[in-house]
Short mmCIF file of C-alpha atoms in Angstrom, two decimals:
data_model
loop_
_atom_site.label_atom_id
_atom_site.label_comp_id
_atom_site.label_asym_id
_atom_site.label_seq_id
_atom_site.Cartn_x
_atom_site.Cartn_y
_atom_site.Cartn_z
CA MET A 285 0.00 0.00 0.00
CA THR A 286 1.13 3.54 -0.71
CA PRO A 287 1.63 6.00 2.17
CA GLU A 288 -1.55 7.79 1.06
CA ALA A 289 -3.58 4.59 1.16
CA VAL A 290 -2.22 3.67 4.60
CA ARG A 291 -3.08 7.14 5.93
CA LEU A 292 -6.63 6.95 4.59
CA ALA A 293 -7.16 3.40 5.78
CA SER A 294 -5.95 4.46 9.23
CA GLN A 295 -8.71 7.10 9.32
CA VAL A 296 -11.38 4.56 8.48
CA PHE A 297 -9.96 2.02 10.92
CA ALA A 298 -9.97 4.55 13.75
CA TYR A 299 -13.57 5.55 13.02
CA HIS A 300 -14.76 1.96 13.38
CA GLN A 301 -13.53 1.88 16.99
CA LEU A 302 -15.46 3.12 20.02
CA PRO A 303 -14.00 4.69 23.19
CA HIS A 304 -15.60 2.16 25.53
CA GLN A 305 -14.01 0.96 28.73
CA PRO A 306 -14.97 -2.66 29.42
CA ALA A 307 -17.41 -2.80 32.33
CA PRO A 308 -18.11 -5.83 34.52
CA ALA A 309 -20.92 -7.88 33.03
CA ASP A 310 -22.93 -11.03 33.59
CA ALA A 311 -21.99 -12.52 30.22
CA MET A 312 -19.34 -11.87 27.60
CA LEU A 313 -20.31 -12.31 23.94
CA VAL A 314 -17.26 -13.11 21.79
CA LEU A 315 -18.04 -12.53 18.12
CA GLY A 316 -16.56 -15.15 15.82
CA THR A 317 -14.17 -14.06 13.10
CA ASN A 318 -11.03 -15.15 11.27
CA ASP A 319 -8.88 -13.40 13.92
CA LEU A 320 -8.17 -15.59 16.95
CA ARG A 321 -6.82 -12.58 18.82
CA VAL A 322 -10.46 -11.85 19.66
CA ALA A 323 -10.65 -15.08 21.65
CA THR A 324 -7.26 -14.36 23.23
CA HIS A 325 -8.48 -10.96 24.39
CA ALA A 326 -11.74 -12.44 25.69
CA ALA A 327 -9.75 -14.92 27.77
CA ALA A 328 -7.70 -12.08 29.25
CA LEU A 329 -10.90 -10.22 30.16
CA TYR A 330 -12.29 -13.36 31.78
CA HIS A 331 -9.16 -13.73 33.91
CA GLN A 332 -9.55 -10.07 34.92
CA GLY A 333 -12.96 -10.96 36.30
CA LEU A 334 -15.01 -8.97 33.77
CA ALA A 335 -17.63 -11.71 33.30
CA PRO A 336 -18.25 -15.21 34.71
CA LEU A 337 -19.74 -16.57 31.47
CA VAL A 338 -18.05 -16.45 28.04
CA VAL A 339 -20.24 -16.99 24.97
CA PRO A 340 -18.29 -17.52 21.73
CA THR A 341 -20.70 -17.08 18.84
CA GLY A 342 -20.44 -18.04 15.18
CA GLY A 343 -21.27 -20.85 12.81
CA ILE A 344 -19.58 -21.85 9.56
CA ALA A 345 -19.60 -18.70 7.44
CA HIS A 346 -17.58 -16.60 5.00
CA GLN A 347 -15.87 -19.56 3.36
CA SER A 348 -15.30 -17.91 -0.02
CA ASP A 349 -14.66 -14.21 0.62
CA LEU A 350 -12.12 -11.94 2.33
CA LEU A 351 -13.40 -13.01 5.74
CA ALA A 352 -12.96 -16.73 5.06
CA THR A 353 -11.66 -18.81 7.95
CA HIS A 354 -11.42 -22.07 5.98
CA TRP A 355 -12.33 -23.87 9.21
CA ASP A 356 -14.49 -26.97 8.80
CA ARG A 357 -16.35 -26.39 12.06
CA PRO A 358 -18.22 -23.49 13.65
CA GLU A 359 -16.26 -20.41 14.62
CA ALA A 360 -17.71 -20.79 18.12
CA ASP A 361 -16.07 -24.20 18.52
CA VAL A 362 -12.70 -22.91 17.33
CA PHE A 363 -12.97 -19.97 19.70
CA ALA A 364 -14.10 -22.21 22.58
CA GLU A 365 -11.06 -24.41 22.10
CA HIS A 366 -8.81 -21.34 22.08
CA LEU A 367 -10.49 -20.04 25.24
CA ARG A 368 -9.90 -23.34 27.03
CA GLU A 369 -6.26 -23.34 25.97
CA ALA A 370 -6.01 -19.85 27.46
CA GLY A 371 -7.25 -21.14 30.80
CA VAL A 372 -10.98 -20.39 30.68
CA PRO A 373 -12.76 -23.29 32.44
CA PRO A 374 -15.08 -25.31 30.19
CA ALA A 375 -17.92 -24.70 32.64
CA ALA A 376 -17.60 -20.96 31.99
CA ILE A 377 -18.01 -21.34 28.21
CA LEU A 378 -21.38 -21.52 26.44
CA ALA A 379 -21.07 -21.77 22.65
CA GLU A 380 -23.56 -20.39 20.12
CA ARG A 381 -22.89 -22.29 16.86
CA GLU A 382 -25.47 -21.04 14.35
CA ALA A 383 -24.86 -17.34 13.66
CA THR A 384 -23.57 -16.42 10.21
CA ASN A 385 -23.52 -12.62 10.56
CA THR A 386 -23.24 -9.94 13.22
CA ALA A 387 -26.98 -9.45 13.73
CA GLU A 388 -27.38 -13.19 14.25
CA ASN A 389 -24.48 -13.18 16.70
CA ILE A 390 -26.48 -10.84 18.92
CA ARG A 391 -29.91 -12.32 18.18
CA PHE A 392 -28.95 -15.93 18.75
CA CYS A 393 -26.97 -15.13 21.90
CA ARG A 394 -30.01 -13.31 23.21
CA ARG A 395 -32.06 -16.43 22.58
CA LEU A 396 -29.42 -18.71 24.11
CA LEU A 397 -29.20 -16.58 27.26
CA SER A 398 -32.95 -16.16 27.62
CA GLY A 399 -34.08 -16.79 31.17
CA ARG A 400 -30.72 -15.99 32.74
CA PRO A 401 -30.63 -13.04 35.17
CA LEU A 402 -28.56 -10.63 33.07
CA ALA A 403 -28.12 -6.95 33.93
CA ARG A 404 -25.29 -6.14 31.48
CA ILE A 405 -23.29 -7.81 28.74
CA LEU A 406 -19.82 -7.27 27.32
CA ILE A 407 -19.31 -7.70 23.57
CA VAL A 408 -15.78 -8.61 22.44
CA THR A 409 -14.81 -8.01 18.81
CA LYS A 410 -11.84 -7.24 16.63
CA PRO A 411 -11.06 -3.50 16.75
CA PHE A 412 -12.75 -2.42 13.53
CA MET A 413 -15.95 -4.35 14.26
CA GLN A 414 -16.84 -2.35 17.35
CA ARG A 415 -19.07 0.28 15.76
CA ARG A 416 -21.04 -2.06 13.50
CA ALA A 417 -21.50 -4.66 16.25
CA TYR A 418 -22.73 -1.97 18.64
CA ALA A 419 -25.11 -0.66 15.98
CA ALA A 420 -26.46 -4.20 15.50
CA HIS A 421 -26.87 -4.64 19.23
CA ALA A 422 -28.95 -1.44 19.35
CA VAL A 423 -31.50 -3.12 17.06
CA GLU A 424 -31.28 -6.75 18.15
CA TRP A 425 -31.13 -6.34 21.95
CA PRO A 426 -31.77 -2.67 22.71
CA GLU A 427 -32.96 -3.14 26.28
CA MET A 428 -29.75 -4.89 27.37
CA PRO A 429 -26.95 -2.52 28.49
CA ALA A 430 -23.70 -3.40 26.76
CA THR A 431 -20.16 -2.18 26.39
CA MET A 432 -17.70 -3.10 23.67
CA ALA A 433 -14.24 -4.51 24.27
CA THR A 434 -11.20 -5.01 22.07
CA TRP A 435 -7.46 -4.53 22.30
CA PRO A 436 -5.73 -1.21 21.48
CA ALA A 437 -4.79 -1.15 17.80
CA THR A 438 -4.07 1.10 14.88
CA PHE A 439 -4.44 0.05 11.26
CA THR A 440 -0.73 -0.74 10.94
CA SER A 441 -0.42 -2.51 14.29
CA TYR A 442 -3.49 -4.62 13.54
CA CYS A 443 -2.20 -5.86 10.18
CA THR A 444 0.58 -8.01 11.60
CA GLU A 445 -0.95 -11.50 11.53
CA PRO A 446 -0.56 -13.88 8.57
CA GLY A 447 -3.64 -13.58 6.36
CA LEU A 448 -4.43 -10.08 7.65
CA GLU A 449 -2.17 -8.05 5.38
CA PRO A 450 -2.82 -4.29 5.05
CA ALA A 451 -4.40 -4.39 1.58
CA LYS A 452 -6.79 -7.17 2.61
CA VAL A 453 -7.82 -5.39 5.81
CA ALA A 454 -8.26 -2.11 3.91
CA ASN A 455 -10.77 -3.81 1.61
CA ILE A 456 -12.62 -5.27 4.60
CA ILE A 457 -12.90 -2.04 6.57
CA LEU A 458 -14.26 -0.19 3.54
CA GLY A 459 -16.94 -2.83 3.10
CA ASP A 460 -17.78 -2.60 6.78
CA LEU A 461 -18.04 1.18 6.51
CA GLN A 462 -20.46 0.93 3.57
CA ARG A 463 -22.53 -1.61 5.49
CA LEU A 464 -23.11 0.94 8.25
CA TRP A 465 -25.38 3.02 6.04
CA VAL A 466 -26.72 0.17 3.90
CA TYR A 467 -27.76 -1.90 6.90
CA ALA A 468 -29.19 1.14 8.72
CA ARG A 469 -31.45 1.84 5.73
CA ARG A 470 -32.67 -1.74 5.88
CA GLY A 471 -33.37 -1.46 9.61
CA TRP A 472 -30.71 -4.00 10.53
CA THR A 473 -28.48 -1.62 12.52
CA ALA A 474 -28.82 1.74 14.24
CA PRO A 475 -27.84 4.73 12.04
CA GLN A 476 -24.32 6.09 12.47
CA ARG A 477 -22.96 9.53 11.63
CA ILE A 478 -20.15 9.26 9.06
CA PRO A 479 -17.78 12.25 9.39
CA PRO A 480 -16.98 13.99 6.08
CA ASP A 481 -13.27 13.17 6.28
CA VAL A 482 -14.01 9.47 6.81
CA LEU A 483 -16.40 9.44 3.86
CA ALA A 484 -13.81 11.23 1.72
CA ALA A 485 -11.22 8.60 2.73
CA PHE A 486 -13.68 5.88 1.73
CA HIS A 487 -14.23 7.31 -1.76
CA ARG A 488 -10.54 7.90 -2.38
CA LEU A 489 -9.64 4.37 -1.35
CA VAL A 490 -12.36 3.01 -3.63
CA GLU A 491 -10.80 5.05 -6.45
CA LEU A 492 -7.48 3.40 -5.60
CA GLY A 493 -9.06 -0.03 -6.08
CA TYR A 494 -9.95 -1.13 -2.56
CA ASN A 495 -13.42 -2.35 -3.51
CA GLN A 496 -13.32 -6.12 -3.04
CA HIS A 497 -15.64 -6.17 0.00
CA LEU A 498 -18.19 -3.61 -1.21
CA LEU A 499 -21.85 -4.35 -1.78
CA PRO A 500 -23.16 -3.49 -5.27
CA GLY A 501 -24.18 0.17 -5.60
CA ASP A 502 -25.20 2.40 -2.68
CA ARG A 503 -21.86 4.05 -2.10
CA HIS A 504 -23.22 7.22 -0.48
CA PRO A 505 -24.85 7.49 2.96
#
């Protein structure tokens, strides 16, 4: 990536994050993804006493796009195994194995946890999924107080794992940005304000060819 593209991608990446401080909760939802660092961070939060119950969520999804895991089992099972290896007791893990998108992550966890005395949840994601996951939560489980949790990261510091190279992540975060306004129009997520500089960065990066994760049409909020 050119210095210009890295600078613009860094703007978009930063926008996707939220300034939440993890608060103690009754359950921790861990959103499945191709980045196992999410499970690693969830385990650290568990050991800090942030929540007594850890709910990895995710089925078998995204097998042929930029988000592909190429795992032959549910993301929740892969994450659960990683959590156990990180010292989370099996009795503290409750897996949700059906969700294939972020809205379903929240919806199916809500169903799985129905009947439990919950006052607050903690939602653990990769850094650039915070805003969209929170917007989905506002629609899928609005009455449940929630805070988001992730590890501190910039665009360049995030893109250090094999399979998460800068150009690939740049394509993903642009697609996630577009989905904020597309999904809000469809009623799937709560509307988000897109600052003019972030929108300008989006359009310039699309001009530079970072369009592999975009939905057809609808490129303006």
